[in-house]
Short mmCIF file of C-alpha atoms in Angstrom, two decimals:
data_model
loop_
_atom_site.label_atom_id
_atom_site.label_comp_id
_atom_site.label_asym_id
_atom_site.label_seq_id
_atom_site.Cartn_x
_atom_site.Cartn_y
_atom_site.Cartn_z
CA MET A 99 0.00 0.00 0.00
CA LYS A 100 1.22 3.47 -0.75
CA THR A 101 1.58 5.85 2.14
CA ALA A 102 2.72 8.73 -0.02
CA PRO A 103 1.04 12.12 0.35
CA ARG A 104 -1.59 13.29 -2.09
CA GLN A 105 0.12 15.26 -4.87
CA ILE A 106 -1.01 17.20 -7.90
CA VAL A 107 1.21 19.10 -10.32
CA ALA A 108 -0.83 21.48 -12.45
CA PHE A 109 1.02 22.96 -15.45
CA GLY A 110 -0.09 26.30 -16.82
CA GLY A 111 1.18 24.90 -20.11
CA GLY A 112 4.30 22.97 -21.02
CA GLY A 113 5.79 19.52 -20.94
CA PHE A 114 6.05 17.34 -24.04
CA SER A 115 2.75 18.68 -25.41
CA MET A 116 4.03 22.22 -25.77
CA GLU A 117 7.74 22.32 -25.11
CA SER A 118 9.34 19.99 -27.54
CA GLY A 119 12.99 19.59 -26.52
CA ASN A 120 12.43 20.96 -23.01
CA PRO A 121 11.70 18.02 -20.72
CA LEU A 122 12.10 19.94 -17.45
CA LEU A 123 8.50 19.74 -16.26
CA ASP A 124 8.09 16.13 -17.37
CA ASP A 125 11.36 15.21 -15.64
CA TYR A 126 10.15 16.97 -12.52
CA VAL A 127 6.94 14.95 -12.24
CA LEU A 128 8.77 11.72 -13.03
CA GLY A 129 11.24 12.58 -10.27
CA LEU A 130 8.44 13.01 -7.74
CA THR A 131 7.52 9.35 -8.09
CA ARG A 132 10.82 8.31 -6.45
CA SER A 133 10.66 5.20 -8.51
CA GLU A 134 13.40 3.95 -10.78
CA ARG A 135 10.95 2.90 -13.44
CA PRO A 136 7.73 4.68 -12.60
CA ARG A 137 4.44 3.54 -14.08
CA VAL A 138 3.03 6.48 -16.02
CA CYS A 139 -0.43 6.48 -17.57
CA PHE A 140 -1.43 9.13 -20.09
CA LEU A 141 -5.08 10.24 -20.29
CA PRO A 142 -5.56 12.04 -23.62
CA ALA A 143 -9.38 12.30 -23.55
CA ALA A 144 -9.38 16.12 -23.69
CA SER A 145 -7.93 15.84 -27.20
CA GLY A 146 -10.45 13.20 -28.23
CA ASP A 147 -7.67 10.63 -27.77
CA ALA A 148 -5.83 12.04 -30.78
CA ASP A 149 -3.42 9.44 -32.17
CA HIS A 150 -0.57 11.85 -32.82
CA TYR A 151 -0.78 13.07 -29.23
CA ILE A 152 -0.56 9.53 -27.88
CA VAL A 153 2.45 8.85 -30.08
CA ARG A 154 4.17 11.96 -28.75
CA PHE A 155 3.52 10.85 -25.20
CA TYR A 156 5.25 7.51 -25.84
CA ARG A 157 8.18 9.34 -27.41
CA ALA A 158 8.54 11.65 -24.43
CA PHE A 159 7.96 8.95 -21.80
CA SER A 160 9.99 6.23 -23.46
CA ALA A 161 10.20 2.78 -21.98
CA HIS A 162 13.83 3.16 -20.90
CA ARG A 163 12.94 5.56 -18.14
CA CYS A 164 9.41 4.59 -17.20
CA GLU A 165 6.64 2.12 -17.85
CA PRO A 166 4.29 4.13 -20.02
CA SER A 167 0.68 3.31 -20.87
CA HIS A 168 -2.38 5.22 -21.95
CA ILE A 169 -6.13 4.88 -21.70
CA SER A 170 -8.16 5.75 -24.74
CA LEU A 171 -11.78 6.18 -23.74
CA PHE A 172 -12.78 6.39 -27.39
CA ARG A 173 -11.28 2.97 -28.10
CA ARG A 174 -12.08 0.92 -25.07
CA GLU A 175 -11.84 -2.30 -27.05
CA GLN A 176 -8.07 -1.77 -26.84
CA GLY A 177 -6.05 -1.20 -23.69
CA PRO A 178 -6.74 -2.14 -20.09
CA THR A 179 -10.22 -3.49 -19.38
CA ASP A 180 -10.18 -2.78 -15.66
CA LEU A 181 -9.67 0.98 -15.66
CA ARG A 182 -9.74 1.32 -11.89
CA ARG A 183 -7.14 -1.32 -11.24
CA HIS A 184 -4.91 0.06 -13.97
CA LEU A 185 -5.10 3.64 -12.74
CA LEU A 186 -4.63 2.74 -9.09
CA SER A 187 -1.47 0.79 -9.95
CA GLN A 188 0.25 3.85 -11.47
CA ASP A 189 2.91 6.09 -9.95
CA LEU A 190 1.93 9.04 -12.14
CA ILE A 191 -1.22 9.89 -14.10
CA TYR A 192 -0.61 12.49 -16.79
CA VAL A 193 -3.61 14.31 -18.25
CA GLY A 194 -3.24 15.88 -21.68
CA GLY A 195 -4.61 19.17 -22.94
CA GLY A 196 -7.61 19.98 -25.08
CA SER A 197 -11.22 20.63 -24.21
CA VAL A 198 -11.78 20.46 -20.46
CA VAL A 199 -15.55 20.45 -20.94
CA SER A 200 -15.36 17.37 -23.14
CA LEU A 201 -12.78 15.81 -20.84
CA LEU A 202 -14.97 16.03 -17.76
CA GLY A 203 -18.00 14.77 -19.70
CA VAL A 204 -16.18 11.69 -20.97
CA TRP A 205 -14.57 10.99 -17.59
CA ARG A 206 -17.91 11.05 -15.84
CA ALA A 207 -19.40 8.70 -18.43
CA HIS A 208 -16.68 6.13 -17.69
CA GLY A 209 -16.48 6.73 -13.94
CA ILE A 210 -12.93 8.05 -14.21
CA ASP A 211 -13.70 11.05 -12.00
CA SER A 212 -14.16 8.95 -8.88
CA ILE A 213 -11.24 6.65 -9.75
CA LEU A 214 -8.93 9.66 -10.02
CA ARG A 215 -9.96 10.88 -6.59
CA GLU A 216 -9.25 7.43 -5.22
CA ALA A 217 -5.88 7.36 -6.99
CA TRP A 218 -4.96 10.77 -5.57
CA GLU A 219 -5.93 9.71 -2.07
CA SER A 220 -3.84 6.58 -2.37
CA GLY A 221 -0.76 8.56 -3.36
CA VAL A 222 -0.71 8.30 -7.14
CA ILE A 223 0.70 11.60 -8.41
CA LEU A 224 -1.69 13.45 -10.71
CA CYS A 225 -0.44 15.97 -13.23
CA GLY A 226 -1.31 17.58 -16.49
CA LEU A 227 -1.30 20.74 -18.51
CA SER A 228 -4.01 23.12 -19.58
CA ALA A 229 -7.26 21.09 -19.46
CA GLY A 230 -5.15 18.58 -17.50
CA SER A 231 -4.58 21.27 -14.87
CA LEU A 232 -8.04 22.88 -14.75
CA CYS A 233 -9.72 19.52 -14.16
CA TRP A 234 -8.31 19.10 -10.63
CA PHE A 235 -9.74 22.32 -9.23
CA ALA A 236 -13.16 23.21 -7.86
CA GLU A 237 -13.58 26.01 -10.37
CA ALA A 238 -11.72 26.86 -13.51
CA VAL A 239 -11.48 29.30 -16.38
CA THR A 240 -11.57 27.66 -19.79
CA GLY A 241 -10.73 29.61 -22.89
CA PHE A 242 -10.94 26.66 -25.21
CA HIS A 243 -14.16 27.59 -26.94
CA GLY A 244 -13.52 31.19 -27.82
CA GLU A 245 -14.68 33.48 -25.02
CA PRO A 246 -13.34 32.36 -21.63
CA LYS A 247 -15.95 30.67 -19.45
CA GLN A 248 -16.20 29.40 -15.91
CA LEU A 249 -16.70 25.76 -15.12
CA ARG A 250 -16.56 23.27 -12.30
CA GLY A 251 -13.76 20.77 -12.18
CA LEU A 252 -13.37 17.61 -10.13
CA GLY A 253 -12.76 19.69 -7.02
CA LEU A 254 -9.80 17.79 -5.56
CA LEU A 255 -8.22 21.19 -4.93
CA PRO A 256 -10.63 23.70 -3.33
CA PHE A 257 -9.48 26.66 -5.43
CA SER A 258 -10.02 28.21 -8.81
CA ASN A 259 -7.47 27.80 -11.58
CA CYS A 260 -6.45 29.57 -14.74
CA VAL A 261 -3.85 28.28 -17.21
CA HIS A 262 -1.86 29.96 -20.00
CA TYR A 263 -1.92 32.99 -17.75
CA GLU A 264 0.16 35.20 -19.99
CA ARG A 265 0.26 38.99 -19.68
CA GLY A 266 -2.49 40.56 -21.73
CA SER A 267 -4.28 37.29 -22.38
CA LYS A 268 -8.07 37.16 -22.50
CA ARG A 269 -8.07 34.43 -19.90
CA ARG A 270 -6.28 36.64 -17.41
CA GLU A 271 -8.76 39.44 -17.92
CA SER A 272 -11.72 37.06 -17.66
CA TYR A 273 -10.30 35.34 -14.57
CA HIS A 274 -10.14 38.70 -12.79
CA ARG A 275 -13.71 39.46 -13.78
CA PHE A 276 -14.94 36.04 -12.61
CA LEU A 277 -13.18 36.59 -9.27
CA LEU A 278 -14.95 39.90 -8.82
CA GLU A 279 -18.22 38.18 -9.68
CA GLY A 280 -17.75 35.67 -6.89
CA MET A 281 -15.47 32.92 -8.13
CA ARG A 282 -13.39 31.58 -5.24
CA GLY A 283 -9.74 32.58 -5.04
CA GLY A 284 -7.11 30.37 -6.56
CA TYR A 285 -3.98 29.93 -8.59
CA ALA A 286 -2.87 30.75 -12.08
CA ALA A 287 0.17 29.59 -14.00
CA GLU A 288 1.87 30.86 -17.10
CA ASP A 289 3.09 28.55 -19.83
CA GLY A 290 6.14 26.77 -18.46
CA ALA A 291 5.12 27.16 -14.80
CA ALA A 292 3.67 24.35 -12.73
CA LEU A 293 1.81 24.46 -9.41
CA HIS A 294 2.85 21.60 -7.15
CA PHE A 295 0.29 20.80 -4.46
CA VAL A 296 0.86 18.45 -1.56
CA GLY A 297 -2.47 17.64 -0.05
CA GLU A 298 -4.57 20.73 -0.65
CA GLU A 299 -1.69 23.12 0.00
CA LEU A 300 0.49 24.71 -2.63
CA HIS A 301 3.91 23.24 -1.95
CA ARG A 302 5.95 25.11 -4.53
CA VAL A 303 5.93 26.49 -8.05
CA VAL A 304 8.47 25.19 -10.54
CA ALA A 305 9.16 26.30 -14.07
CA SER A 306 10.74 25.04 -17.26
CA ARG A 307 11.54 28.59 -18.34
CA PRO A 308 13.48 31.20 -16.36
CA ARG A 309 10.66 33.72 -16.58
CA ALA A 310 7.51 31.67 -16.17
CA TRP A 311 5.55 32.31 -12.99
CA GLY A 312 2.73 31.09 -10.85
CA TYR A 313 0.27 33.43 -9.16
CA ARG A 314 -2.07 33.45 -6.20
CA LEU A 315 -5.33 35.35 -6.75
CA ASP A 316 -7.78 36.61 -4.20
CA VAL A 317 -10.37 39.32 -3.88
CA ALA A 318 -9.94 41.99 -1.23
CA GLY A 319 -12.87 44.34 -1.02
CA ARG A 320 -13.68 45.12 -4.65
CA ARG A 321 -10.22 44.49 -5.94
CA VAL A 322 -8.46 41.46 -7.32
CA VAL A 323 -5.17 40.90 -5.56
CA GLU A 324 -2.66 39.09 -7.70
CA MET A 325 0.48 37.86 -6.02
CA ARG A 326 3.40 36.45 -7.95
CA ILE A 327 4.73 33.35 -6.27
CA ALA A 328 8.45 32.70 -5.93
CA THR A 329 9.09 30.16 -8.66
CA THR A 330 11.96 27.70 -8.94
CA TYR A 331 13.45 27.46 -12.40
CA LEU A 332 14.27 23.81 -12.99
CA GLY A 333 16.96 24.36 -15.58
CA ASP A 334 20.54 25.52 -15.39
CA ARG A 335 20.54 29.28 -14.96
CA ASP A 336 23.92 29.64 -16.61
CA ALA A 337 23.02 27.63 -19.65
CA PRO A 338 22.42 29.60 -22.85
CA ALA A 339 18.81 30.59 -23.33
CA ALA A 340 16.71 27.94 -24.98
CA ALA A 341 15.59 28.47 -28.54
CA PRO A 342 12.34 30.39 -28.77
CA LEU A 343 9.43 28.12 -28.03
CA PRO A 344 6.76 27.49 -30.57
CA GLU A 345 3.73 29.68 -30.18
CA ALA A 346 1.86 28.77 -27.02
CA LEU A 347 -0.59 26.07 -27.92
CA SER A 348 -2.99 27.46 -25.41
CA THR A 349 -5.98 26.59 -27.50
CA ALA A 350 -4.64 23.48 -29.14
CA PRO A 351 -2.31 21.63 -26.84
CA ALA A 352 -2.61 18.50 -28.93
CA ALA A 353 -1.34 20.19 -32.06
CA GLY A 354 1.93 19.12 -33.57
CA MET B 229 -35.29 27.02 -53.64
CA ASN B 230 -37.45 24.18 -52.54
CA GLY B 231 -40.99 24.31 -53.94
CA ASN B 232 -42.36 23.29 -50.57
CA GLY B 233 -40.22 25.81 -48.77
CA ARG B 234 -43.08 27.75 -47.25
CA LEU B 235 -45.12 24.70 -46.45
CA ALA B 236 -42.10 23.02 -44.92
CA ALA B 237 -41.59 26.04 -42.66
CA ALA B 238 -45.13 25.65 -41.33
CA ALA B 239 -44.97 21.94 -40.61
CA PRO B 240 -41.54 20.54 -41.26
CA VAL B 241 -41.29 16.82 -41.78
CA ARG B 242 -39.02 15.29 -39.16
CA ARG B 243 -36.48 13.11 -40.86
CA ILE B 244 -33.86 10.78 -39.50
CA LEU B 245 -31.65 8.42 -41.47
CA ALA B 246 -30.09 5.66 -39.36
CA LEU B 247 -27.33 3.62 -41.03
CA GLY B 248 -25.95 0.34 -39.74
CA GLY B 249 -22.42 1.08 -40.88
CA HIS B 250 -20.53 2.56 -43.82
CA GLU B 251 -17.47 4.65 -44.65
CA PHE B 252 -16.87 7.66 -46.84
CA SER B 253 -14.86 5.69 -49.37
CA SER B 254 -15.19 5.65 -53.14
CA ARG B 255 -16.47 2.07 -53.16
CA PRO B 256 -19.92 1.67 -54.76
CA PRO B 257 -22.01 1.08 -51.60
CA ASP B 258 -20.34 4.05 -49.88
CA ARG B 259 -21.02 6.21 -52.91
CA ALA B 260 -24.66 5.10 -52.78
CA VAL B 261 -24.93 6.17 -49.14
CA CYS B 262 -23.36 9.56 -49.87
CA GLU B 263 -25.74 10.04 -52.80
CA LEU B 264 -28.68 9.39 -50.50
CA LEU B 265 -27.35 11.87 -47.91
CA LEU B 266 -26.90 14.44 -50.63
CA ARG B 267 -30.41 13.85 -51.98
CA LEU B 268 -32.01 14.16 -48.52
CA ALA B 269 -30.08 17.36 -47.90
CA ALA B 270 -31.04 18.76 -51.30
CA GLU B 271 -34.72 18.04 -50.70
CA ARG B 272 -34.52 20.56 -47.90
CA GLY B 273 -31.81 22.92 -49.01
CA GLY B 274 -32.03 22.98 -52.78
CA GLU B 275 -29.08 23.05 -55.14
CA ARG B 276 -26.32 23.65 -52.61
CA PRO B 277 -27.49 22.15 -49.34
CA ARG B 278 -25.46 22.50 -46.18
CA ILE B 279 -24.17 19.26 -44.72
CA CYS B 280 -22.34 19.24 -41.40
CA ILE B 281 -20.55 16.32 -39.80
CA LEU B 282 -20.36 15.90 -36.01
CA PRO B 283 -17.43 13.51 -35.58
CA THR B 284 -17.63 13.63 -31.76
CA ALA B 285 -18.04 9.88 -31.21
CA SER B 286 -14.67 9.21 -32.82
CA GLY B 287 -12.94 11.89 -30.76
CA ASP B 288 -13.00 14.09 -33.88
CA THR B 289 -10.39 12.04 -35.72
CA SER B 290 -8.90 13.84 -38.67
CA GLU B 291 -9.22 10.58 -40.61
CA LEU B 292 -13.01 10.69 -40.43
CA ILE B 293 -13.20 14.42 -41.06
CA SER B 294 -10.98 14.28 -44.12
CA SER B 295 -12.82 11.29 -45.58
CA PHE B 296 -16.07 13.22 -45.15
CA TYR B 297 -14.62 16.19 -47.02
CA SER B 298 -13.27 14.01 -49.77
CA ALA B 299 -16.72 12.46 -50.21
CA PHE B 300 -18.63 15.76 -50.26
CA GLY B 301 -16.04 18.38 -51.14
CA GLU B 302 -16.56 18.01 -54.89
CA ARG B 303 -20.28 17.49 -54.74
CA PRO B 304 -22.96 20.17 -55.04
CA CYS B 305 -23.19 21.01 -51.33
CA GLU B 306 -21.53 23.03 -48.59
CA PRO B 307 -19.83 20.58 -46.25
CA SER B 308 -18.60 21.61 -42.80
CA ASP B 309 -17.60 19.96 -39.55
CA VAL B 310 -18.18 20.75 -35.90
CA SER B 311 -15.31 19.25 -33.95
CA LEU B 312 -15.98 19.79 -30.27
CA PHE B 313 -12.45 18.71 -29.40
CA ARG B 314 -10.95 21.17 -31.85
CA LEU B 315 -13.11 24.23 -31.35
CA GLY B 316 -10.21 26.03 -29.72
CA ARG B 317 -8.50 26.35 -33.04
CA ARG B 318 -11.59 27.43 -34.88
CA PRO B 319 -14.30 28.83 -32.64
CA LEU B 320 -17.74 29.01 -34.16
CA ALA B 321 -21.24 29.77 -32.99
CA LEU B 322 -22.23 26.20 -32.37
CA ARG B 323 -25.97 26.61 -32.16
CA ASP B 324 -26.28 29.00 -35.11
CA HIS B 325 -24.05 26.86 -37.27
CA LEU B 326 -25.98 23.66 -36.57
CA LEU B 327 -29.38 25.27 -37.09
CA GLU B 328 -28.25 26.61 -40.48
CA GLN B 329 -27.69 23.11 -41.82
CA ASP B 330 -29.91 21.05 -44.10
CA LEU B 331 -28.43 17.78 -42.90
CA ILE B 332 -26.46 16.97 -39.77
CA TYR B 333 -24.44 13.79 -40.02
CA VAL B 334 -23.15 12.09 -36.88
CA GLY B 335 -20.13 9.84 -37.26
CA GLY B 336 -19.49 6.55 -35.51
CA GLY B 337 -17.36 5.71 -32.48
CA SER B 338 -18.18 5.59 -28.81
CA LEU B 339 -21.90 6.10 -28.10
CA VAL B 340 -21.21 6.68 -24.40
CA ASN B 341 -18.62 9.37 -25.11
CA LEU B 342 -20.79 10.91 -27.80
CA LEU B 343 -23.66 11.48 -25.41
CA ALA B 344 -21.39 12.57 -22.56
CA VAL B 345 -19.63 15.17 -24.68
CA TRP B 346 -22.91 16.37 -26.19
CA GLU B 347 -24.32 16.76 -22.72
CA ALA B 348 -21.26 18.71 -21.59
CA HIS B 349 -21.64 21.08 -24.54
CA ASP B 350 -25.44 21.13 -24.45
CA ILE B 351 -25.76 19.83 -28.01
CA ALA B 352 -28.75 17.53 -27.46
CA SER B 353 -31.30 20.32 -27.26
CA ILE B 354 -29.90 21.92 -30.42
CA LEU B 355 -30.20 18.64 -32.32
CA SER B 356 -33.71 18.08 -31.11
CA LEU B 357 -34.66 21.58 -32.26
CA ALA B 358 -32.94 21.00 -35.61
CA TRP B 359 -34.99 17.84 -36.06
CA ARG B 360 -38.24 19.63 -35.27
CA ARG B 361 -37.30 22.30 -37.80
CA GLY B 362 -36.93 19.70 -40.52
CA ILE B 363 -33.15 19.52 -40.64
CA VAL B 364 -32.32 15.95 -41.61
CA LEU B 365 -30.48 14.04 -38.89
CA ALA B 366 -28.35 11.17 -40.09
CA GLY B 367 -25.53 8.98 -38.97
CA GLN B 368 -23.96 5.57 -38.84
CA SER B 369 -23.13 3.23 -35.99
CA ALA B 370 -23.03 5.29 -32.75
CA GLY B 371 -24.26 8.17 -34.94
CA ALA B 372 -27.37 6.11 -35.76
CA MET B 373 -28.05 4.63 -32.32
CA CYS B 374 -27.86 8.04 -30.65
CA TRP B 375 -31.30 9.02 -32.01
CA PHE B 376 -33.03 6.10 -30.29
CA GLU B 377 -33.89 5.47 -26.67
CA ALA B 378 -31.14 2.88 -26.47
CA GLY B 379 -28.49 1.06 -28.44
CA ILE B 380 -25.86 -1.63 -28.08
CA THR B 381 -22.43 -0.12 -27.83
CA LYS B 382 -18.90 -1.37 -27.43
CA SER B 383 -17.92 1.93 -25.78
CA SER B 384 -16.66 0.05 -22.73
CA GLY B 385 -15.12 -2.85 -24.65
CA LYS B 386 -17.78 -5.56 -24.61
CA PRO B 387 -21.17 -4.92 -26.23
CA ALA B 388 -23.56 -3.42 -23.69
CA ALA B 389 -26.75 -1.40 -23.67
CA ALA B 390 -26.48 2.38 -23.50
CA ALA B 391 -29.01 5.19 -23.65
CA GLY B 392 -29.45 7.50 -26.63
CA LEU B 393 -31.22 10.85 -27.04
CA GLY B 394 -34.60 9.20 -27.53
CA LEU B 395 -35.87 11.23 -30.49
CA LEU B 396 -36.97 7.89 -31.94
CA PRO B 397 -38.78 5.35 -29.79
CA GLY B 398 -37.27 1.94 -29.14
CA SER B 399 -33.76 0.72 -29.71
CA LEU B 400 -31.26 0.10 -32.48
CA CYS B 401 -28.40 -2.32 -32.94
CA VAL B 402 -25.88 -1.53 -35.70
CA HIS B 403 -23.33 -3.75 -37.52
CA TYR B 404 -25.98 -6.37 -36.96
CA ASN B 405 -24.79 -9.47 -38.77
CA ASN B 406 -21.31 -8.03 -39.16
CA GLU B 407 -20.63 -8.30 -35.42
CA PRO B 408 -22.38 -11.42 -34.13
CA GLU B 409 -21.52 -10.66 -30.50
CA ARG B 410 -23.26 -7.30 -30.77
CA ARG B 411 -26.38 -8.91 -32.24
CA ALA B 412 -26.35 -11.54 -29.48
CA ALA B 413 -26.07 -8.85 -26.81
CA TYR B 414 -28.97 -7.00 -28.45
CA LEU B 415 -31.25 -10.02 -28.54
CA ASP B 416 -30.40 -10.69 -24.89
CA ALA B 417 -31.09 -7.09 -23.92
CA VAL B 418 -34.45 -7.03 -25.72
CA GLY B 419 -35.30 -10.37 -24.11
CA GLY B 420 -34.36 -8.81 -20.78
CA GLY B 421 -36.70 -5.87 -21.10
CA MET B 422 -34.94 -3.32 -23.29
CA PRO B 423 -37.50 -1.79 -25.67
CA GLY B 424 -37.50 -3.56 -29.02
CA GLY B 425 -36.45 -1.88 -32.22
CA TYR B 426 -34.26 -2.59 -35.19
CA GLY B 427 -31.10 -4.33 -36.26
CA LEU B 428 -29.14 -2.86 -39.15
CA ASP B 429 -26.38 -4.60 -41.08
CA ASP B 430 -23.58 -2.50 -42.49
CA TYR B 431 -24.94 -0.72 -45.57
CA ALA B 432 -28.56 -1.12 -44.49
CA GLY B 433 -30.49 1.90 -43.30
CA LEU B 434 -33.83 3.11 -42.03
CA LEU B 435 -35.37 6.40 -43.04
CA TRP B 436 -38.01 8.08 -40.91
CA GLU B 437 -40.00 10.75 -42.70
CA GLY B 438 -42.61 12.18 -40.40
CA GLU B 439 -44.72 9.94 -38.22
CA GLY B 440 -45.16 6.25 -38.73
CA THR B 441 -42.93 3.43 -39.76
CA PRO B 442 -39.57 3.95 -41.39
CA SER B 443 -38.63 2.72 -44.84
CA ALA B 444 -35.72 0.33 -45.11
CA LEU B 445 -32.90 0.92 -47.56
CA THR B 446 -29.88 -1.08 -48.60
CA ALA B 447 -26.77 -0.05 -50.46
CA ARG B 448 -25.27 -3.52 -50.68
CA ARG B 449 -26.94 -6.74 -51.80
CA GLY B 450 -27.57 -8.92 -48.80
CA ALA B 451 -27.37 -6.10 -46.27
CA ARG B 452 -30.65 -6.02 -44.39
CA ALA B 453 -32.69 -4.17 -41.83
CA TYR B 454 -34.54 -6.21 -39.18
CA ARG B 455 -37.43 -5.49 -36.90
CA VAL B 456 -36.62 -6.93 -33.47
CA SER B 457 -39.39 -7.29 -30.94
CA HIS B 458 -40.18 -9.11 -27.75
CA ARG B 459 -43.29 -11.21 -28.12
CA GLU B 460 -44.61 -13.86 -25.79
CA ARG B 461 -41.33 -14.49 -24.00
CA GLU B 462 -39.47 -14.70 -27.27
CA VAL B 463 -37.44 -12.22 -29.21
CA ALA B 464 -38.61 -12.16 -32.82
CA GLU B 465 -36.41 -10.91 -35.60
CA SER B 466 -37.89 -10.26 -39.02
CA PRO B 467 -36.13 -8.81 -42.05
CA LEU B 468 -37.78 -5.77 -43.60
CA PRO B 469 -38.31 -5.33 -47.32
CA ALA B 470 -35.73 -2.77 -48.40
CA ARG B 471 -35.31 -0.50 -51.39
CA PHE B 472 -31.96 -0.91 -53.11
CA LEU B 473 -29.85 2.22 -53.52
CA PRO B 474 -27.77 2.01 -56.68
CA ALA B 475 -24.30 3.52 -56.58
CA PRO B 476 -23.84 6.60 -58.73
CA ALA B 477 -20.91 6.64 -61.11
CA PRO B 478 -17.63 7.68 -59.50
CA ALA B 479 -16.71 11.35 -59.77
CA ALA B 480 -14.25 10.97 -62.62
CA LEU B 481 -16.72 8.92 -64.61
CA ARG B 482 -19.53 11.37 -64.00
CA GLU B 483 -17.68 14.00 -66.02
CA ASP B 484 -16.95 11.54 -68.79
CA ILE B 485 -20.60 10.54 -68.93
CA ALA B 486 -21.75 14.15 -69.04
CA GLU B 487 -19.26 14.81 -71.83
CA PHE B 488 -20.42 11.73 -73.71
CA ARG B 489 -24.05 12.84 -73.39
CA ARG B 490 -23.21 16.31 -74.68
CA ILE B 491 -21.48 14.86 -77.70
CA LYS B 492 -24.31 12.45 -78.28
CA THR B 493 -26.86 15.29 -78.19
CA MET B 494 -24.79 17.35 -80.58
CA ARG B 495 -24.45 14.47 -82.97
CA LYS B 496 -28.16 13.76 -82.74
CA ARG B 497 -28.94 17.38 -83.51
CA ALA B 498 -26.57 17.29 -86.43
CA GLY B 499 -28.32 14.19 -87.68
CA TRP B 500 -25.27 11.96 -87.40
CA LEU B 501 -27.09 9.41 -85.32
CA GLY B 502 -30.23 7.56 -86.18
#
């Protein structure tokens, strides 16, 4: 039986889906498992289980450093039949990006929502980017379908969440408005930043880019208070700057 | 465009085409199915009807979407797709777009996921409204079963009963004789109290036009539609008489034929032919 604490690492954006050639966030979550060959299961349902996305997962999480698997809820005739047993036997569950609305709908239909809570409680590390971050929180801001909207997530973390929280982005603006309208306080992360929760507490913020940050947001009176959180850059500060990243795939994390 | 346009607006005929299974290939039975879809759309929308695919059940695979466009792209219609998993890249006004269509085609895949994602995006009420407005609803496999109260899906691996939207009463089982385990599960389910309905082989279809019983269609010899009902502790299965849908000539040939006809007419006019 695992006695590990409950852990969630919520990426504002990044990892193999968005940062080809920059494995810092993916290495970080693998490292948290403290296993030599961790069992990692990819859940790509937010992308509609896009084949090319699954292939990229297996490339990034190759068999020499972990035991990768995936669950395709659109092709249940393949893959593990006992979803619960498979998910509970993992060290890390990695949720891909895409449409969080569709993701939560499909999860509910297959009972994945309650299995994930069980997995979290038993110490399986949960992580993901974009939709794969929003899903863990009680409330979230999705910008996937044009105008940003509010939605309810699984509620493992009793906060609100906003991803791809770049300066001047529509999501940022909408998140502030939602907070003023009564959305509970929470956390936001820019592309490349990841919020690491132990239990329901934010443990630390790590980043795959020197200038990617996480934020804490609250409302005081009639004002949104945004606080930048000290963020640990996971790379070598002295190394030459990485090549410019491809345009943030904030709306299409499954794109090539 | 349509001579009945005004009449249709007053009391639109509710039409649903349920297909047991097909692809958008260039093989004759697939061409026959596409021709039927095009004809149904044109009956409502005239010369350039709007046809939209909802590939949700497949997870919006680009394979399905591109085969749909290759089947309809060159035909007299305006094809489009609504990919709920890809909206981020191409936002559109979902409701307005769907209600502008003449035919909405739902692709196959996971029935359970289809309904779950539709529910999450509130698509069901739009489709039901589209149907009441006379927009043709069509689909194959999961995209056919979704219109009924229930179907037999392999969404969770083994064939099992799952609920649909219930626009049509009763149940449907697709790939009927093509997947014997699915048919067996269906007969069991109907025997166990699931409402009766229909079994459709690949390339067989049922067309509802207004109230009453549907007409059966087949695009491949031997492909049949069955009525399946529970009577006196027994499940009865009876094949329905079906109209055969001939395959139109392939696209390349269609041009050749048109050209041949033009030449023939010219020659006739010139008195070269008897």
